[in-house]
Short mmCIF file of N, CA, C and O in Angstrom, two decimals:
data_model
loop_
_atom_site.label_atom_id
_atom_site.label_comp_id
_atom_site.label_asym_id
_atom_site.label_seq_id
_atom_site.Cartn_x
_atom_site.Cartn_y
_atom_site.Cartn_z
N SER T 1 7.73 25.79 -14.16
CA SER T 1 8.77 25.59 -13.16
C SER T 1 8.68 24.09 -12.87
O SER T 1 8.06 23.32 -13.13
N THR T 2 10.08 23.87 -12.37
CA THR T 2 10.43 22.54 -11.82
C THR T 2 9.26 22.51 -10.67
O THR T 2 8.90 21.20 -10.61
N ILE T 3 8.92 23.30 -9.84
CA ILE T 3 8.16 22.82 -8.75
C ILE T 3 6.76 22.55 -9.24
O ILE T 3 5.83 21.63 -8.80
N SER T 4 6.18 23.48 -10.42
CA SER T 4 5.03 22.82 -10.89
C SER T 4 4.82 21.29 -11.55
O SER T 4 4.02 20.75 -11.39
N ALA T 5 5.94 21.12 -12.16
CA ALA T 5 6.10 19.72 -12.45
C ALA T 5 6.19 18.67 -11.52
O ALA T 5 5.44 17.50 -11.48
N CYS T 6 6.82 19.06 -10.49
CA CYS T 6 6.63 18.21 -9.18
C CYS T 6 5.33 18.07 -8.67
O CYS T 6 4.71 16.89 -8.51
N GLU T 7 4.62 19.10 -8.68
CA GLU T 7 3.19 19.23 -8.08
C GLU T 7 2.29 18.22 -9.10
O GLU T 7 1.42 17.44 -8.70
N LYS T 8 2.26 18.28 -10.27
CA LYS T 8 1.56 17.62 -11.28
C LYS T 8 1.93 16.15 -11.17
O LYS T 8 1.13 15.35 -11.61
N GLY T 9 3.31 15.72 -10.84
CA GLY T 9 3.73 14.37 -10.63
C GLY T 9 3.52 13.89 -9.53
O GLY T 9 3.73 12.93 -9.03
N GLY T 10 3.04 14.60 -8.67
CA GLY T 10 2.56 14.08 -7.27
C GLY T 10 3.54 14.06 -6.20
O GLY T 10 3.52 13.00 -5.30
N GLN T 11 4.71 14.77 -6.55
CA GLN T 11 5.89 14.74 -5.70
C GLN T 11 5.93 15.93 -4.58
O GLN T 11 6.71 16.71 -4.89
N TRP T 12 5.12 15.94 -3.71
CA TRP T 12 5.02 16.80 -2.80
C TRP T 12 6.48 17.13 -1.82
O TRP T 12 6.63 18.43 -1.91
N GLN T 13 7.03 16.21 -1.72
CA GLN T 13 8.27 16.38 -0.83
C GLN T 13 9.49 17.14 -1.61
O GLN T 13 9.96 17.86 -1.40
N ARG T 14 9.35 16.51 -3.09
CA ARG T 14 10.43 17.26 -3.91
C ARG T 14 9.94 18.65 -4.12
O ARG T 14 10.97 19.80 -4.05
N ALA T 15 8.80 19.09 -4.02
CA ALA T 15 8.35 20.35 -4.38
C ALA T 15 8.73 21.24 -3.42
O ALA T 15 9.28 22.35 -3.57
N LEU T 16 8.42 20.44 -2.09
CA LEU T 16 8.60 21.35 -1.00
C LEU T 16 10.20 21.58 -0.58
O LEU T 16 10.53 22.87 -0.38
N TRP T 17 10.94 20.61 -0.93
CA TRP T 17 12.60 20.52 -1.10
C TRP T 17 12.88 21.80 -1.89
O TRP T 17 13.49 22.62 -1.39
N LEU T 18 12.48 21.92 -3.11
CA LEU T 18 12.84 22.83 -4.15
C LEU T 18 12.40 24.33 -3.45
O LEU T 18 13.25 25.20 -3.55
N PHE T 19 11.46 24.30 -3.19
CA PHE T 19 10.63 25.75 -2.26
C PHE T 19 11.69 26.11 -1.25
O PHE T 19 11.99 27.05 -1.36
N VAL T 20 12.10 25.39 -0.25
CA VAL T 20 12.70 25.62 0.57
C VAL T 20 14.30 26.16 0.20
O VAL T 20 14.77 27.00 0.84
N ASP T 21 14.74 25.20 -0.47
CA ASP T 21 16.18 25.49 -1.31
C ASP T 21 16.07 26.91 -1.96
O ASP T 21 17.10 27.48 -1.88
N MET T 22 14.95 27.09 -2.64
CA MET T 22 14.94 28.41 -3.17
C MET T 22 15.00 29.53 -1.96
O MET T 22 15.67 30.63 -2.29
N LEU T 23 14.24 29.59 -1.08
CA LEU T 23 14.34 30.30 -0.03
C LEU T 23 15.60 30.42 0.49
O LEU T 23 16.04 31.68 1.04
N HIS T 24 16.28 29.38 0.90
CA HIS T 24 17.59 29.21 1.35
C HIS T 24 18.85 29.97 0.72
O HIS T 24 19.64 30.70 1.46
N HIS T 25 18.25 30.05 -0.75
CA HIS T 25 19.48 30.70 -1.56
C HIS T 25 18.88 32.02 -1.99
O HIS T 25 19.82 32.74 -2.85
N GLU T 26 17.94 32.59 -1.25
CA GLU T 26 17.20 33.85 -1.35
C GLU T 26 17.03 34.04 -2.90
O GLU T 26 17.08 35.13 -3.24
N LEU T 27 16.41 32.91 -3.61
CA LEU T 27 15.92 33.49 -4.92
C LEU T 27 14.54 34.04 -4.98
O LEU T 27 13.97 33.75 -3.81
N LEU T 28 14.37 34.45 -5.74
CA LEU T 28 12.91 35.27 -5.65
C LEU T 28 11.70 34.25 -6.01
O LEU T 28 11.77 33.38 -7.22
N LEU T 29 11.00 33.97 -5.01
CA LEU T 29 9.96 33.15 -5.18
C LEU T 29 8.62 34.35 -5.66
O LEU T 29 8.41 35.07 -5.06
N ASP T 30 7.86 33.56 -6.85
CA ASP T 30 6.58 34.09 -7.31
C ASP T 30 5.38 33.51 -6.84
O ASP T 30 5.68 32.48 -6.19
N VAL T 31 4.42 34.17 -7.26
CA VAL T 31 3.05 33.54 -6.90
C VAL T 31 2.72 32.09 -7.36
O VAL T 31 2.58 31.12 -6.72
N ILE T 32 3.53 31.66 -8.54
CA ILE T 32 3.27 30.49 -9.13
C ILE T 32 4.23 29.46 -8.04
O ILE T 32 3.57 28.24 -8.02
N SER T 33 5.21 29.66 -7.79
CA SER T 33 6.16 29.11 -6.93
C SER T 33 5.49 28.77 -5.58
O SER T 33 5.05 27.42 -5.02
N TYR T 34 4.68 29.63 -5.16
CA TYR T 34 4.02 29.48 -3.75
C TYR T 34 2.74 28.82 -4.10
O TYR T 34 2.42 27.53 -3.35
N ASN T 35 1.89 28.88 -4.95
CA ASN T 35 0.68 28.04 -5.55
C ASN T 35 0.88 26.81 -5.71
O ASN T 35 0.18 25.72 -5.35
N SER T 36 2.03 26.53 -6.56
CA SER T 36 2.27 24.99 -7.00
C SER T 36 2.98 24.43 -5.71
O SER T 36 2.44 23.10 -5.75
N THR T 37 3.54 24.95 -4.86
CA THR T 37 3.81 24.26 -3.53
C THR T 37 2.95 23.85 -2.87
O THR T 37 2.69 22.65 -2.24
N ILE T 38 2.07 25.00 -2.56
CA ILE T 38 0.74 24.59 -1.77
C ILE T 38 -0.18 23.68 -2.44
O ILE T 38 -0.62 22.74 -1.92
N SER T 39 -0.24 23.60 -3.80
CA SER T 39 -1.07 22.55 -4.40
C SER T 39 -0.36 21.20 -4.26
O SER T 39 -1.10 20.21 -4.15
N ALA T 40 0.94 21.00 -4.50
CA ALA T 40 1.55 19.88 -4.23
C ALA T 40 1.44 19.35 -3.02
O ALA T 40 1.04 18.08 -2.74
N CYS T 41 1.45 20.20 -1.85
CA CYS T 41 1.22 19.57 -0.44
C CYS T 41 -0.17 19.23 -0.27
O CYS T 41 -0.49 18.41 0.35
N GLU T 42 -1.06 19.90 -0.91
CA GLU T 42 -2.51 19.58 -0.77
C GLU T 42 -2.97 18.00 -1.43
O GLU T 42 -3.50 17.15 -0.86
N LYS T 43 -2.11 17.92 -2.67
CA LYS T 43 -2.34 16.67 -3.57
C LYS T 43 -1.71 15.40 -2.64
O LYS T 43 -2.20 14.27 -2.83
N GLY T 44 -0.59 15.88 -1.82
CA GLY T 44 0.08 14.80 -0.98
C GLY T 44 -0.54 14.74 0.55
O GLY T 44 0.14 13.93 1.40
N GLY T 45 -1.65 15.19 0.75
CA GLY T 45 -2.40 15.20 1.72
C GLY T 45 -1.66 16.04 3.12
O GLY T 45 -1.76 15.70 4.22
N GLN T 46 -0.81 16.77 2.69
CA GLN T 46 0.14 17.68 3.78
C GLN T 46 -0.71 19.03 4.21
O GLN T 46 -0.19 19.96 3.81
N TRP T 47 -1.98 18.68 4.96
CA TRP T 47 -2.64 20.07 5.12
C TRP T 47 -1.98 21.17 5.89
O TRP T 47 -1.97 22.31 5.74
N GLN T 48 -1.35 20.76 7.10
CA GLN T 48 -0.63 21.81 7.73
C GLN T 48 0.62 22.39 6.91
O GLN T 48 0.89 23.46 7.32
N ARG T 49 1.35 21.68 6.00
CA ARG T 49 2.21 22.21 5.42
C ARG T 49 1.57 23.32 4.56
O ARG T 49 2.25 24.53 4.16
N ALA T 50 0.33 22.97 3.84
CA ALA T 50 -0.26 23.76 2.86
C ALA T 50 -0.70 25.41 3.74
O ALA T 50 -0.40 26.20 3.25
N LEU T 51 -1.09 25.03 4.81
CA LEU T 51 -1.36 26.11 5.72
C LEU T 51 -0.12 26.97 5.90
O LEU T 51 -0.31 28.23 6.12
N GLY T 52 0.93 26.23 6.34
CA GLY T 52 2.13 27.01 6.60
C GLY T 52 2.77 27.82 5.42
O GLY T 52 3.12 29.04 5.41
N LEU T 53 2.52 27.30 4.20
CA LEU T 53 2.83 27.92 2.90
C LEU T 53 1.90 29.20 2.70
O LEU T 53 2.48 30.06 2.28
N LEU T 54 0.77 29.07 3.16
CA LEU T 54 -0.10 30.00 2.98
C LEU T 54 0.36 31.14 3.90
O LEU T 54 0.24 32.50 3.36
N GLU T 55 0.55 30.92 4.95
CA GLU T 55 0.95 31.92 5.85
C GLU T 55 2.33 32.59 5.40
O GLU T 55 2.50 33.82 5.60
N GLU T 56 3.22 31.68 5.00
CA GLU T 56 4.34 32.21 4.36
C GLU T 56 4.34 33.21 3.49
O GLU T 56 4.91 34.10 3.25
N LYS T 57 3.37 33.00 2.55
CA LYS T 57 2.94 33.79 1.56
C LYS T 57 2.50 35.29 1.87
O LYS T 57 3.13 36.16 1.56
N TRP T 58 1.85 35.12 2.86
CA TRP T 58 1.31 36.48 3.59
C TRP T 58 2.70 37.38 4.09
O TRP T 58 2.92 38.42 3.93
N LEU T 59 3.49 36.48 4.66
CA LEU T 59 4.92 37.03 5.26
C LEU T 59 5.87 37.51 4.38
O LEU T 59 6.54 38.47 4.63
N ALA T 60 5.49 37.04 3.08
CA ALA T 60 6.40 37.45 1.88
C ALA T 60 5.64 38.65 1.15
O ALA T 60 6.13 39.05 0.36
N ARG T 61 4.68 39.34 1.81
CA ARG T 61 3.93 40.27 1.22
C ARG T 61 3.39 40.01 -0.13
O ARG T 61 3.10 40.85 -0.82
N MET T 62 2.90 38.76 -0.27
CA MET T 62 2.26 38.54 -1.27
C MET T 62 0.92 38.07 -1.21
O MET T 62 0.60 36.83 -0.07
N LEU T 63 -0.30 38.72 -1.41
CA LEU T 63 -1.49 38.50 -1.10
C LEU T 63 -2.05 37.20 -1.59
O LEU T 63 -2.12 37.04 -2.94
N PRO T 64 -2.44 36.06 -0.77
CA PRO T 64 -3.04 35.10 -1.32
C PRO T 64 -4.11 35.04 -2.33
O PRO T 64 -4.83 35.85 -1.95
N ASP T 65 -4.23 34.41 -3.18
CA ASP T 65 -5.17 34.48 -4.22
C ASP T 65 -6.05 33.35 -4.25
O ASP T 65 -6.01 32.51 -3.37
N GLY T 66 -7.14 33.17 -5.14
CA GLY T 66 -8.29 32.11 -5.23
C GLY T 66 -7.50 30.70 -5.34
O GLY T 66 -7.96 29.76 -4.74
N ILE T 67 -6.36 30.64 -5.89
CA ILE T 67 -5.66 29.38 -6.44
C ILE T 67 -4.91 28.96 -4.89
O ILE T 67 -5.03 27.66 -4.59
N SER T 68 -4.44 29.87 -4.29
CA SER T 68 -3.62 29.42 -2.99
C SER T 68 -4.97 29.10 -1.98
O SER T 68 -4.54 27.71 -1.34
N TYR T 69 -5.72 29.73 -1.69
CA TYR T 69 -6.81 29.41 -0.71
C TYR T 69 -7.59 28.14 -1.03
O TYR T 69 -7.89 27.13 -0.40
N SER T 70 -8.02 27.93 -2.20
CA SER T 70 -8.50 26.78 -3.05
C SER T 70 -7.56 25.54 -2.49
O SER T 70 -8.31 24.28 -1.79
N ALA T 71 -6.50 25.40 -2.89
CA ALA T 71 -5.49 24.50 -2.60
C ALA T 71 -5.71 24.08 -0.97
O ALA T 71 -5.49 22.82 -0.81
N ALA T 72 -5.42 25.08 -0.46
CA ALA T 72 -5.43 25.04 1.13
C ALA T 72 -6.51 24.45 1.73
O ALA T 72 -6.65 23.56 2.50
N ILE T 73 -7.93 24.88 1.22
CA ILE T 73 -9.10 24.44 1.67
C ILE T 73 -9.32 22.97 1.20
O ILE T 73 -9.88 22.24 2.15
N SER T 74 -8.98 22.72 0.01
CA SER T 74 -8.99 21.37 -0.41
C SER T 74 -8.07 20.41 0.62
O SER T 74 -8.49 19.28 0.75
N ALA T 75 -7.02 21.02 0.87
CA ALA T 75 -6.17 20.17 1.70
C ALA T 75 -6.79 19.89 2.83
O ALA T 75 -6.89 18.45 3.36
N CYS T 76 -7.25 20.75 3.42
CA CYS T 76 -7.95 20.89 4.79
C CYS T 76 -9.21 19.79 4.73
O CYS T 76 -9.48 18.99 5.67
N ALA T 77 -10.19 20.16 3.72
CA ALA T 77 -11.17 19.47 3.65
C ALA T 77 -11.01 17.72 3.48
O ALA T 77 -11.72 16.86 3.86
N ALA T 78 -9.82 17.27 2.60
CA ALA T 78 -9.57 16.17 2.63
C ALA T 78 -9.21 15.34 3.70
O ALA T 78 -9.48 14.05 3.78
N VAL T 79 -8.80 15.83 4.75
CA VAL T 79 -8.46 15.11 5.89
C VAL T 79 -9.49 15.55 6.99
O VAL T 79 -9.25 15.15 8.11
N LEU T 80 -10.70 16.00 6.62
CA LEU T 80 -11.61 16.50 7.56
C LEU T 80 -11.64 17.58 8.64
O LEU T 80 -12.15 17.48 9.61
N GLN T 81 -10.55 18.44 8.18
CA GLN T 81 -10.15 19.53 8.95
C GLN T 81 -11.21 20.66 8.54
O GLN T 81 -10.89 21.65 8.12
N TRP T 82 -12.69 20.33 8.82
CA TRP T 82 -13.37 21.46 8.50
C TRP T 82 -13.54 22.74 9.22
O TRP T 82 -13.70 23.78 8.52
N GLN T 83 -13.10 22.82 10.49
CA GLN T 83 -12.99 24.09 11.03
C GLN T 83 -11.84 24.98 10.33
O GLN T 83 -12.04 26.04 10.13
N GLN T 84 -10.90 24.34 10.03
CA GLN T 84 -9.79 25.13 9.22
C GLN T 84 -10.36 25.69 7.79
O GLN T 84 -10.09 26.49 7.40
N ALA T 85 -10.93 24.60 7.05
CA ALA T 85 -11.33 24.94 5.75
C ALA T 85 -12.31 26.13 5.90
O ALA T 85 -12.19 27.02 5.11
N LEU T 86 -13.21 26.10 6.85
CA LEU T 86 -14.31 27.11 6.95
C LEU T 86 -13.68 28.49 7.27
O LEU T 86 -13.92 29.89 6.96
N SER T 87 -12.49 28.56 8.05
CA SER T 87 -11.48 29.50 8.49
C SER T 87 -10.84 30.33 7.23
O SER T 87 -11.01 31.51 7.19
N LEU T 88 -10.66 29.13 6.55
CA LEU T 88 -9.87 29.95 5.21
C LEU T 88 -10.85 30.45 4.34
O LEU T 88 -10.68 31.45 3.85
N ARG T 89 -12.11 29.61 4.26
CA ARG T 89 -13.31 30.32 3.43
C ARG T 89 -13.45 31.81 3.93
O ARG T 89 -13.44 32.73 3.25
N ASP T 90 -13.53 31.99 5.32
CA ASP T 90 -14.01 33.26 5.83
C ASP T 90 -12.90 34.31 5.59
O ASP T 90 -12.93 35.55 5.34
N ALA T 91 -11.48 33.77 5.58
CA ALA T 91 -10.43 34.72 5.38
C ALA T 91 -10.42 35.16 3.98
O ALA T 91 -10.16 36.26 3.68
N MET T 92 -10.93 34.31 2.91
CA MET T 92 -10.77 34.67 1.62
C MET T 92 -11.95 36.09 1.52
O MET T 92 -11.68 36.78 0.73
N HIS T 93 -12.97 35.56 1.96
CA HIS T 93 -14.05 36.63 2.17
C HIS T 93 -13.53 37.98 2.62
O HIS T 93 -13.91 38.97 2.15
N SER T 94 -13.03 38.11 3.76
CA SER T 94 -12.26 39.33 4.25
C SER T 94 -11.57 40.04 3.66
O SER T 94 -11.33 41.22 3.62
N ILE T 95 -10.72 39.34 2.60
CA ILE T 95 -9.91 40.14 1.59
C ILE T 95 -10.41 40.32 0.29
O ILE T 95 -9.88 40.66 -0.56
N GLY T 96 -11.64 39.81 0.34
CA GLY T 96 -12.48 40.10 -1.11
C GLY T 96 -12.07 38.97 -2.32
O GLY T 96 -12.21 39.40 -3.48
N VAL T 97 -11.62 37.76 -1.91
CA VAL T 97 -11.40 37.02 -2.85
C VAL T 97 -12.48 35.93 -2.87
O VAL T 97 -12.86 35.22 -1.78
N ALA T 98 -13.01 35.64 -4.10
CA ALA T 98 -14.37 34.70 -3.91
C ALA T 98 -13.97 33.27 -4.31
O ALA T 98 -13.01 33.02 -4.81
N PRO T 99 -14.54 32.44 -3.39
CA PRO T 99 -14.00 30.96 -3.63
C PRO T 99 -14.38 30.36 -4.98
O PRO T 99 -15.50 30.89 -5.72
N ASP T 100 -13.58 29.78 -5.65
CA ASP T 100 -13.71 29.35 -7.00
C ASP T 100 -14.27 27.78 -6.92
O ASP T 100 -15.09 27.39 -5.76
N THR T 101 -14.64 27.20 -7.99
CA THR T 101 -15.61 26.12 -8.10
C THR T 101 -14.76 25.03 -7.15
O THR T 101 -15.11 24.01 -6.33
N LEU T 102 -13.36 24.69 -7.28
CA LEU T 102 -12.58 23.99 -6.56
C LEU T 102 -12.98 24.19 -5.08
O LEU T 102 -12.95 23.13 -4.16
N ALA T 103 -12.78 25.33 -4.69
CA ALA T 103 -13.13 25.57 -3.02
C ALA T 103 -14.44 25.21 -2.48
O ALA T 103 -14.62 24.46 -1.50
N CYS T 104 -15.50 25.43 -3.47
CA CYS T 104 -16.88 25.50 -3.04
C CYS T 104 -16.93 23.71 -3.19
O CYS T 104 -17.68 23.47 -2.20
N ASN T 105 -16.53 23.13 -4.09
CA ASN T 105 -16.68 21.56 -3.98
C ASN T 105 -16.07 20.83 -2.85
O ASN T 105 -16.48 19.91 -2.09
N ALA T 106 -14.93 21.34 -2.43
CA ALA T 106 -14.28 20.81 -1.20
C ALA T 106 -15.10 21.21 0.15
O ALA T 106 -14.88 20.28 0.73
N LEU T 107 -15.86 22.30 0.38
CA LEU T 107 -16.43 22.45 1.34
C LEU T 107 -17.74 21.82 1.21
O LEU T 107 -18.51 21.84 2.36
N LEU T 108 -18.24 21.28 0.41
CA LEU T 108 -19.61 20.63 0.12
C LEU T 108 -19.26 18.93 0.24
O LEU T 108 -20.09 18.47 0.37
N ARG T 109 -18.15 18.44 0.41
CA ARG T 109 -17.91 17.00 0.44
C ARG T 109 -18.64 16.53 1.71
O ARG T 109 -18.65 16.95 2.70
#
């Protein structure tokens, strides 16, 4: 998807703009759209936006998966928001999602 290309190209603002534009036009957003946008925000150091997208995913009745949580945890850990990162890890456990290598490495920094 285009959002994935933006994420891979380090263009978090463009990825977020595309995501919001899709919401505005009531286009169907899938797991990949959410995860790619969360990852783009993580790579752009936008931890608060990553958390907002994670919450939005819940509101859209899409259960966040390991990729969603890992990107959000990494975003928080990168800017030393350890309390947020640990809260996300706890939230993962509460819904039965196991942290992957990326999440574990981020928490061990």
